[in-house]
Structure formats: structure tokens, C-alpha cells
């Protein structure tokens, strides 16, 4: 056998025999990898949808088709290795049809048990997920229970402690201390050699060694200074000297004076730095790009302008000027580039640049305006504008600028020339009309209408002119002619624009013109069924803008169209009450009751207006007319009774009440009868009437309250308790009855009974904040603060949006926590007046006077009927305000006429104060209030 044949082994290139393991003969064993045993899951595990199987890689097209896949997984008993017996044969049309037939059969067979198979698979998946739930599912029930955790439990959760020891929690900070100069000097001295003997060496003869010998020639660290010592003081002096030399070199001596300030040198350097704040590399890139743009298209003005501004921003103003002037040479017909050049140049050079620009563009308005701006004297500016108008006589802007600089007479002459050059400019025509006399102004406006027949401002100005000169009858004709002329010239009548013009007329004092405009255009473009709604919105909008005459005109027009609409009369009456005079209100109400005699509110408003003015007989006559129009009306009966009782006509009031009980017996009439007798001290008559009233009206809670209060006033506590108990049985939903009974028991020292009454009331009336508040206050008054806190937490959980509860909760907290509680309250009840009042008192208690005043203003604005807010506000101003602010609060309170509020009702509903008005009640309530602490 040759040497070559021995090298070529006969088994090379042949497949290995079955069961062959490389290296097994020499003792080597193989190792197993993840790819051999598969993933770490059970074989029967159902795959999770979240982990999709990896996509199979497509076989490379370059693979050899003849190479067979001899993997064991590819072996089939019937067909052997490979998927198809005929994979090497060509795939023709018959094969395709056969495959389609087989696929259809397979699909049909698959559909037979598809639902059953899918159902079985779904059951297996569900069973598998029940046996092996995810961690998220295991904790789902615990997460659901978090919804029942209260705010107090959540706040009381303990903080997670720190398990580290003290050294780990408080590691020692590394200290970086600069090395002292003495250490450096000592180190230099210890490393150097010395050729000088110190005093110690001279005295003792060298350094003493441990062996007792003396080593001459060595210097100790405490010896004399060596040449290696560093004197830091001298180094500092040398540095200062060097800086002085440099400053002297850069200074420029002119006649013995230096122009460089050494102290301000660094400041000047700082001011010379670029102020754009960008990176220097960005500036270089921008400069390169703009240079490319300029070279590519030198006739493009924005490129030159941008380049100049870049240089200006980076502090290179001269480079910017050079660039912009070069741009002016390249683009002499561009306005923008000349204006930019004039902006960058200093004064005289700017004038030269603008003069050059005018030569290139004599018809450019902006260039002429810039030419006038660079002039400093008014005379020169006028000369520039006149020169500009020689070139551009039809420029409205130039005419306006020139007219503004002239006196009145010269301006009138200029405007007469201006309207000839610019006949289509409305502003110039109107300006000329304002400067002319009445006759000339009419002529000017007539010419303006001929020149511009499509503008409404000329017509409106003509109407205002006639009104100003007393020709009020001409205003209506002018507005009508304006609308017809504009329609004839195909101009759309936009009612919003005309209403806005009417508001402007009112602000300028032309009341008749604004009213005529409203009458003419208010119904333009409005559908018949939308008229009332649209007109009411327009009136409210005008009133909100301060145009009260426009709103009054809209209401007047609406009332002529809908004279029998009670709602429009009411809106108009309230408008007159708020923004008009008493006389205008009474005139309107007289018309209103004539058209709507069944509207009781209008009669009562008219009677009240007369009564407040002191005209009691007129009020009586109005109420008498109201009786004729509305016989047996409860409201009118009660108004008449109040009028008589307020004016000390008690016998007349009693007779009226007797008639009312006979002709129109109601629970309120009975209550007013009882109250009048009670107030006049006729307790027996009051009790007799009460007994009769509770028989006829047992479900009217106020009767039971009055009965209990009368007995309580007479110290008949058992009778009072019995009255309250009977009232609660008849009216279990009356909260004041429950509160009165609870307070009666508390007054007698029966705290437990009062608590049980309130608990019973809460069961009958769940989620009622007044009952919760009283329960909390009962515990507080009893000194049981902890129970009160617990009750308040429960109350806020049940009535989370109750303002009175949050207001009480704020001041139950310790002083440091009040602010946080107030923020929570405002987040829950942002617009609740009780919460706003509590916040105002909180600022007051912290002596933040300005903030407290702002919050008081906000409170009374949101709910002007809350008497407690006015009383606190008045007390605050009495302590911290001026006399003007006190009078203003008092005046606003009287106009608001508040009727509600816990403290306010406590004083106003007291029998002793039954005849007091708002101005008398306000100081009484404010005096009874405590200063918040």
C-alpha cells in the first residue's frame, strides 16, 4: 500500500454506522444540552397563549435539492424519510387538482367533530388553569378586598421599617479636605538634602540616633528652612504681579489714561460671550448650511436675512452688516432685506440704507414707513410721509400715519384729500366726518355711502350724528334705510355683528341708535319657534357685557311680541330690579300685571317695591287688585298679612288671618296665625290654634315644632317631649324635629337618650349629613373627642360630598393638620359654600387677612343666601377692615336678603327678633359668632 493510499482512509466521506458514538472507544462520554431534551415543561402541558412558538426559518433557496433530511423526526413507516414520495417529480396541473380534492376532504373531515374537539380543548385549558393558576389570579381576591379599605385604615398602615443596622443606614461620608501648605512644605523638606546646619545641629552636633551615636549633617524636620521649602505667600504675590503685567500689556495708554478697567476686565469678557446659548458646533453647522444656500441661490432674500441674524445672535454684528449689505446688492427688489439692513445699521448709516432702498422701490409702503421711523424730528417724519404719498397716493396706511401727526385743521384738509385718493376707505371717511361740522359731516357721509354702498358703519355713524344733534326721529329712518340699502347691494345682515355695533353705540352714549338697531335686527334670521329662547340669550349676553340699554330694548321688543308670557315679564322685572331704577321697575310691573293678572309673583313684586319705598297705601291697593284677580290665593293673603304686621297694624293682620282661615284655610295660613299670636304674647290663643291646626294638618312638621318650642319656652319639658314624639311619628322624615328632640334631651343632661334619638333618626333617614353633624357635635359637647372623631370618619364615608361635614371636620383636626384637611374638603366639595366658609375662617385664624378676604368674597358670591357667610364676613371686616369695606359688606348683605344658615336662623327665628330686618340682624348674628382659632 502506497503512502498516499494510507493517508486517505476508506471511511472518510461515508455516513457513520448506526449507534456510533464518537470517542466512546477511548472512554469519552457525550453531554446533554437543552436542545437535546427540549424545554423545561411537561410533555402534556398546554402552551400559554402569551408565549407563541418561534417562527420557523425558511429554507435557503440555495440548499441542495438532492440532499435528504435524515432526521428521525422526519421518518415515516410508510413513506420512509422525507414528506413526499414524489417530491422530485415535476408538479403539474393534475397534482394540483388532486391536492385540492384531498384538502377539501380533509377540511370536511375536520369540520365533523370540530365543535366537540374545540369544547374538549377549552375544558382542558380551563382545568389546567384551575390546577396551575397564575400568581396574578392567586392574589385577585386579595386585590378585590382592597376596595373595602377605608381612608383611615389606609392612612394608619405602618411604614415599612429599615432592616439595616445603624452603620448601614447612616454611612460615614467621605471627606475630601485639601492638603494644607504646611504638609506640602514638610514633605518637600523631608525628601531634600540640606547643606546648612540648623541651630540644633550646631549646638548638639547632629541628630541623635537610637544607638546613641550622633549623625552629623542631617537636618531634622523642625530645623531651618531648606531650599526645597514652598512659600505659598510668595507664589500668590507672583501670580498677582503676572496678572498686573498682562493687564498693563493689553491696556492702551492714551495721554496717560488707560482705557481698560482691570476690575471690570473679566466682566467685559463675560459680556462679549455669545448670548444665543447654543452649542458652538451647531453655530458652525448653521453657518455652513446658510453659506451653501447663499451660494446655490444668491437671489433668495431669506437666506441672506437668516445668515445676518445668525451672526448677530453670535455677537458678530459687523459680519452681520456686511452679509446683509451684500444681500441688498444681490436682491435689490426685496423689501424684507432692505428693512433688515436698516435695522442692523446705526442711525446715519440706516438713513443711507433706507434712501438707497427707496430709490430701488419707490412704491413700497413699508420702506417709506421705515424711512420715517429712522428720522428723529417730527418735521422730517412729515416730510418723508408727504414724499411717500407723492409716489403712493392710494395708501390708506400712509394717510393715517400722516393725519395722526397733524393738528385738527390740517388733519381735516389732509383727510379731504385722502378720501379723494382712497375713496373706498371707510376709516378715512368716518375720520373726516368726525372733524367736520354737522352740515358738512352729513355731506361727507352721503358721499361715503355713494362710494361704499356695502358698509354698515357709515349708516350707523350717520344715525349717531343725527342723534347727537337732536334729530332722534331720523335715527329709525336711517337704520331702516341702511338695512334696505345693504340688502339691495347683496350684503348679508349678520345679527351678531349688528348687536355688537349696538353695544358699541351704547358705550359711546348713543342710546337711541342702539335701541333702534336692536329693534331692526333682533328678529333677522331667527326661526319663529326659537324666537323667545334666542332673544332671552341675547338679553343675558348684553347684560353680561354691561350693555343694559341693549338688554332693555331686547326685553321690550320680546314683550311686544309675547305680551302674555309670564316668564319674559319676570326676567324683565328681575333685570330692572338689578340694573334699573325703582320707578322703571314699578312701571314695568304695572304693565306686567295688566297682561298677566294671574301671575301672583308680579303682583307681590309690585307691592314689595311700594312697601320698601315707604308707600304702604299703594302696596295695599296693589294687593287689593291682586285679590280681585286671584281670589283665595295663599301667597297674596300672606303678603297682605306681612305688610300689616310689619307696619304695626296687628288688628288688621288678625282680621286678615281670620278671613284667610275662613276662605282659604291652608297649613301655612294656620302657621302664620299661630306665630302672630305667639309673637304678640297671646300664648293661650296660640295653643288653641295649634290644637286645631294639628288636627287638620297632622303631617305639617312646623306645627309640631312650634308646639314643642312653646312648651319648652314655658319649661313644660314633658309636654314638649310629647309634642316632639307625636310630630316624629307623623313626620318621620322631618330632620328639624329629630334635632329639636335630641337637643331637648341633651339640655336635660340625658346624653345617652340624645344619642339614641339621633341613631334612630339616622336609621329612618340614612345618608343625612345634618343628623351625622349633630351626632358629632353631641359627642364633642360631652367631651368625648375620640368618639366624635370616629363618628366623623363614618359620616364622611357615608356622606362623602357633604359640605357641612367637611367644614366641621376641618376644625376638629389639630392645627397642623387643618390645611391638609381643607385641601381634601375642597377637592371633594369645590363649590360648597360651607367648605369655602371654613377655608375663609381657617385663613382668618392663621392671620392671613388678604387671603381670608378673598375667600369670604368667593363664599358670598357662590351662595348669597347663606346668612352665616355674611355674618362671618362682617365680623372679619369689623376687626380687620376699613369703614368703607364694612359698609360695602353691610350694603351687599341687605341687597342679598339671606334667609339660611345655622347661626343666622338661630337669631332671625328667635321670637324676640321677629320684626327685625336684615340690617338689624347682621350685627346681632356677627356678635354671637366666635372668632375662629
mmCIF file of C-alpha atoms in Angstrom, residues 479-668:
data_model
loop_
_atom_site.group_PDB
_atom_site.id
_atom_site.type_symbol
_atom_site.label_atom_id
_atom_site.label_comp_id
_atom_site.label_asym_id
_atom_site.label_seq_id
_atom_site.Cartn_x
_atom_site.Cartn_y
_atom_site.Cartn_z
ATOM 1 C CA UNK A 479 -81.417 102.347 10.278
ATOM 2 C CA UNK A 480 -84.346 101.109 8.138
ATOM 3 C CA UNK A 481 -82.825 102.656 5.006
ATOM 4 C CA UNK A 482 -79.471 101.107 5.940
ATOM 5 C CA UNK A 483 -80.923 97.600 6.060
ATOM 6 C CA UNK A 484 -82.862 98.005 2.808
ATOM 7 C CA UNK A 485 -79.855 99.525 1.014
ATOM 8 C CA UNK A 486 -77.485 96.817 2.205
ATOM 9 C CA UNK A 487 -79.923 94.085 1.162
ATOM 10 C CA UNK A 488 -80.264 95.751 -2.252
ATOM 11 C CA UNK A 489 -76.467 95.615 -2.605
ATOM 12 C CA UNK A 490 -76.466 91.872 -1.760
ATOM 13 C CA UNK A 491 -74.962 92.325 1.710
ATOM 14 C CA UNK A 492 -75.846 89.674 4.290
ATOM 15 C CA UNK A 493 -77.337 91.075 7.513
ATOM 16 C CA UNK A 494 -75.410 89.406 10.349
ATOM 17 C CA UNK A 495 -77.406 89.978 13.554
ATOM 18 C CA UNK A 496 -74.427 89.217 15.843
ATOM 19 C CA UNK A 497 -72.360 91.950 14.186
ATOM 20 C CA UNK A 498 -75.219 94.433 14.377
ATOM 21 C CA UNK A 499 -75.834 93.647 18.092
ATOM 22 C CA UNK A 500 -72.137 94.196 18.733
ATOM 23 C CA UNK A 501 -72.412 97.554 16.936
ATOM 24 C CA UNK A 502 -75.414 98.398 19.126
ATOM 25 C CA UNK A 503 -73.342 97.659 22.259
ATOM 26 C CA UNK A 504 -70.596 99.949 20.929
ATOM 27 C CA UNK A 505 -73.190 102.670 20.302
ATOM 28 C CA UNK A 506 -74.376 102.375 23.909
ATOM 29 C CA UNK A 507 -70.813 102.672 25.214
ATOM 30 C CA UNK A 508 -70.332 105.830 23.107
ATOM 31 C CA UNK A 509 -73.571 107.321 24.516
ATOM 32 C CA UNK A 510 -75.866 106.860 21.501
ATOM 33 C CA UNK A 511 -78.759 105.197 23.330
ATOM 34 C CA UNK A 512 -81.469 105.844 20.720
ATOM 35 C CA UNK A 513 -79.273 104.445 17.939
ATOM 36 C CA UNK A 514 -78.523 101.270 19.889
ATOM 37 C CA UNK A 515 -82.228 100.723 20.648
ATOM 38 C CA UNK A 516 -83.226 101.247 17.009
ATOM 39 C CA UNK A 517 -80.518 98.827 15.828
ATOM 40 C CA UNK A 518 -81.809 96.202 18.279
ATOM 41 C CA UNK A 519 -85.420 96.622 17.106
ATOM 42 C CA UNK A 520 -84.377 96.410 13.462
ATOM 43 C CA UNK A 521 -82.130 93.329 13.556
ATOM 44 C CA UNK A 522 -83.277 91.290 16.595
ATOM 45 C CA UNK A 523 -85.599 89.098 14.549
ATOM 46 C CA UNK A 524 -83.362 88.745 11.478
ATOM 47 C CA UNK A 525 -82.544 85.123 10.698
ATOM 48 C CA UNK A 526 -84.390 83.684 13.742
ATOM 49 C CA UNK A 527 -86.965 80.930 13.375
ATOM 50 C CA UNK A 528 -90.379 81.654 14.865
ATOM 51 C CA UNK A 529 -90.276 78.758 17.323
ATOM 52 C CA UNK A 530 -86.780 79.792 18.530
ATOM 53 C CA UNK A 531 -87.542 83.490 18.980
ATOM 54 C CA UNK A 532 -88.166 83.518 22.728
ATOM 55 C CA UNK A 533 -85.172 81.371 23.625
ATOM 56 C CA UNK A 534 -82.796 83.264 21.310
ATOM 57 C CA UNK A 535 -83.914 86.706 22.476
ATOM 58 C CA UNK A 536 -83.540 85.788 26.149
ATOM 59 C CA UNK A 537 -79.992 84.572 25.463
ATOM 60 C CA UNK A 538 -79.220 87.817 23.601
ATOM 61 C CA UNK A 539 -80.541 89.901 26.507
ATOM 62 C CA UNK A 540 -78.459 87.965 29.051
ATOM 63 C CA UNK A 541 -75.378 88.305 26.835
ATOM 64 C CA UNK A 542 -75.838 92.082 26.537
ATOM 65 C CA UNK A 543 -76.349 92.387 30.299
ATOM 66 C CA UNK A 544 -73.184 90.365 30.908
ATOM 67 C CA UNK A 545 -71.265 92.768 28.623
ATOM 68 C CA UNK A 546 -72.608 95.780 30.527
ATOM 69 C CA UNK A 547 -74.899 96.895 27.673
ATOM 70 C CA UNK A 548 -78.018 97.371 29.807
ATOM 71 C CA UNK A 549 -79.876 99.576 27.314
ATOM 72 C CA UNK A 550 -79.467 96.922 24.620
ATOM 73 C CA UNK A 551 -80.806 94.260 27.008
ATOM 74 C CA UNK A 552 -83.693 96.536 27.977
ATOM 75 C CA UNK A 553 -84.513 97.070 24.277
ATOM 76 C CA UNK A 554 -84.481 93.300 23.650
ATOM 77 C CA UNK A 555 -86.851 92.683 26.589
ATOM 78 C CA UNK A 556 -89.156 95.460 25.378
ATOM 79 C CA UNK A 557 -89.270 94.007 21.852
ATOM 80 C CA UNK A 558 -89.868 90.473 23.216
ATOM 81 C CA UNK A 559 -92.726 91.722 25.401
ATOM 82 C CA UNK A 560 -94.398 93.398 22.430
ATOM 83 C CA UNK A 561 -94.201 90.086 20.551
ATOM 84 C CA UNK A 562 -95.183 87.874 23.540
ATOM 85 C CA UNK A 563 -97.226 90.084 25.895
ATOM 86 C CA UNK A 564 -98.819 87.172 27.745
ATOM 87 C CA UNK A 565 -95.592 85.279 28.547
ATOM 88 C CA UNK A 566 -95.126 85.356 32.317
ATOM 89 C CA UNK A 567 -91.504 84.164 32.136
ATOM 90 C CA UNK A 568 -90.429 87.123 29.960
ATOM 91 C CA UNK A 569 -92.146 89.604 32.293
ATOM 92 C CA UNK A 570 -90.370 88.001 35.253
ATOM 93 C CA UNK A 571 -86.957 88.144 33.564
ATOM 94 C CA UNK A 572 -87.528 91.772 32.619
ATOM 95 C CA UNK A 573 -88.656 92.589 36.178
ATOM 96 C CA UNK A 574 -85.580 90.952 37.733
ATOM 97 C CA UNK A 575 -83.399 92.800 35.198
ATOM 98 C CA UNK A 576 -84.929 96.132 36.224
ATOM 99 C CA UNK A 577 -84.588 95.214 39.898
ATOM 100 C CA UNK A 578 -80.852 94.510 39.484
ATOM 101 C CA UNK A 579 -79.862 97.122 36.901
ATOM 102 C CA UNK A 580 -82.684 99.681 36.730
ATOM 103 C CA UNK A 581 -84.405 102.150 38.996
ATOM 104 C CA UNK A 582 -87.376 101.679 41.303
ATOM 105 C CA UNK A 583 -89.547 103.794 39.025
ATOM 106 C CA UNK A 584 -88.695 101.747 35.925
ATOM 107 C CA UNK A 585 -89.408 98.534 37.850
ATOM 108 C CA UNK A 586 -92.820 99.766 39.010
ATOM 109 C CA UNK A 587 -93.778 100.925 35.501
ATOM 110 C CA UNK A 588 -92.804 97.547 34.100
ATOM 111 C CA UNK A 589 -94.727 95.671 36.827
ATOM 112 C CA UNK A 590 -97.856 97.722 36.166
ATOM 113 C CA UNK A 591 -97.710 96.688 32.526
ATOM 114 C CA UNK A 592 -96.925 93.101 33.559
ATOM 115 C CA UNK A 593 -99.950 92.629 35.838
ATOM 116 C CA UNK A 594 -102.168 94.176 33.180
ATOM 117 C CA UNK A 595 -101.107 91.484 30.696
ATOM 118 C CA UNK A 596 -100.653 88.616 33.206
ATOM 119 C CA UNK A 597 -103.158 89.209 36.056
ATOM 120 C CA UNK A 598 -102.875 85.598 37.260
ATOM 121 C CA UNK A 599 -99.134 85.875 37.912
ATOM 122 C CA UNK A 600 -99.004 86.261 41.705
ATOM 123 C CA UNK A 601 -95.243 86.890 41.720
ATOM 124 C CA UNK A 602 -95.615 90.058 39.653
ATOM 125 C CA UNK A 603 -98.294 91.449 41.994
ATOM 126 C CA UNK A 604 -96.134 90.663 45.027
ATOM 127 C CA UNK A 605 -93.040 92.279 43.469
ATOM 128 C CA UNK A 606 -95.020 95.433 42.780
ATOM 129 C CA UNK A 607 -96.421 95.551 46.318
ATOM 130 C CA UNK A 608 -92.983 94.941 47.855
ATOM 131 C CA UNK A 609 -91.421 97.699 45.751
ATOM 132 C CA UNK A 610 -94.043 100.174 47.004
ATOM 133 C CA UNK A 611 -93.637 98.970 50.586
ATOM 134 C CA UNK A 612 -89.840 99.312 50.518
ATOM 135 C CA UNK A 613 -90.285 102.840 49.146
ATOM 136 C CA UNK A 614 -92.477 103.633 52.171
ATOM 137 C CA UNK A 615 -95.722 103.879 50.227
ATOM 138 C CA UNK A 616 -97.854 101.476 52.310
ATOM 139 C CA UNK A 617 -101.269 102.575 50.941
ATOM 140 C CA UNK A 618 -100.082 101.960 47.378
ATOM 141 C CA UNK A 619 -98.880 98.498 48.408
ATOM 142 C CA UNK A 620 -102.270 97.784 49.958
ATOM 143 C CA UNK A 621 -104.052 98.894 46.812
ATOM 144 C CA UNK A 622 -101.854 96.656 44.669
ATOM 145 C CA UNK A 623 -102.626 93.690 46.935
ATOM 146 C CA UNK A 624 -106.333 94.536 46.798
ATOM 147 C CA UNK A 625 -106.187 94.433 42.992
ATOM 148 C CA UNK A 626 -104.285 91.161 43.278
ATOM 149 C CA UNK A 627 -107.122 89.734 45.456
ATOM 150 C CA UNK A 628 -109.620 90.626 42.767
ATOM 151 C CA UNK A 629 -107.535 88.909 40.087
ATOM 152 C CA UNK A 630 -106.574 85.921 42.277
ATOM 153 C CA UNK A 631 -109.221 85.252 44.916
ATOM 154 C CA UNK A 632 -108.224 82.870 47.714
ATOM 155 C CA UNK A 633 -104.518 82.957 46.727
ATOM 156 C CA UNK A 634 -102.413 81.857 49.678
ATOM 157 C CA UNK A 635 -99.351 83.897 48.638
ATOM 158 C CA UNK A 636 -101.327 87.146 48.358
ATOM 159 C CA UNK A 637 -103.057 86.531 51.717
ATOM 160 C CA UNK A 638 -99.711 86.004 53.414
ATOM 161 C CA UNK A 639 -98.173 89.052 51.718
ATOM 162 C CA UNK A 640 -101.053 91.223 52.918
ATOM 163 C CA UNK A 641 -100.701 89.849 56.451
ATOM 164 C CA UNK A 642 -96.959 90.505 56.450
ATOM 165 C CA UNK A 643 -97.496 94.056 55.186
ATOM 166 C CA UNK A 644 -99.893 94.835 58.052
ATOM 167 C CA UNK A 645 -97.823 93.156 60.763
ATOM 168 C CA UNK A 646 -94.619 94.889 59.625
ATOM 169 C CA UNK A 647 -96.390 98.235 59.849
ATOM 170 C CA UNK A 648 -97.734 97.587 63.379
ATOM 171 C CA UNK A 649 -101.299 97.048 62.151
ATOM 172 C CA UNK A 650 -101.749 93.901 64.252
ATOM 173 C CA UNK A 651 -105.535 94.038 64.468
ATOM 174 C CA UNK A 652 -105.826 94.342 60.701
ATOM 175 C CA UNK A 653 -103.426 91.433 60.363
ATOM 176 C CA UNK A 654 -105.554 89.326 62.741
ATOM 177 C CA UNK A 655 -108.705 90.133 60.806
ATOM 178 C CA UNK A 656 -106.991 89.236 57.535
ATOM 179 C CA UNK A 657 -105.799 85.944 59.018
ATOM 180 C CA UNK A 658 -109.288 85.182 60.259
ATOM 181 C CA UNK A 659 -110.689 85.807 56.769
ATOM 182 C CA UNK A 660 -107.923 83.713 55.246
ATOM 183 C CA UNK A 661 -108.656 80.807 57.605
ATOM 184 C CA UNK A 662 -112.299 81.032 56.642
ATOM 185 C CA UNK A 663 -111.900 81.415 52.858
ATOM 186 C CA UNK A 664 -108.539 79.780 52.098
ATOM 187 C CA UNK A 665 -107.557 77.563 55.028
ATOM 188 C CA UNK A 666 -104.045 76.108 54.499
ATOM 189 C CA UNK A 667 -101.304 74.869 56.794
ATOM 190 C CA UNK A 668 -99.183 77.988 56.131
#
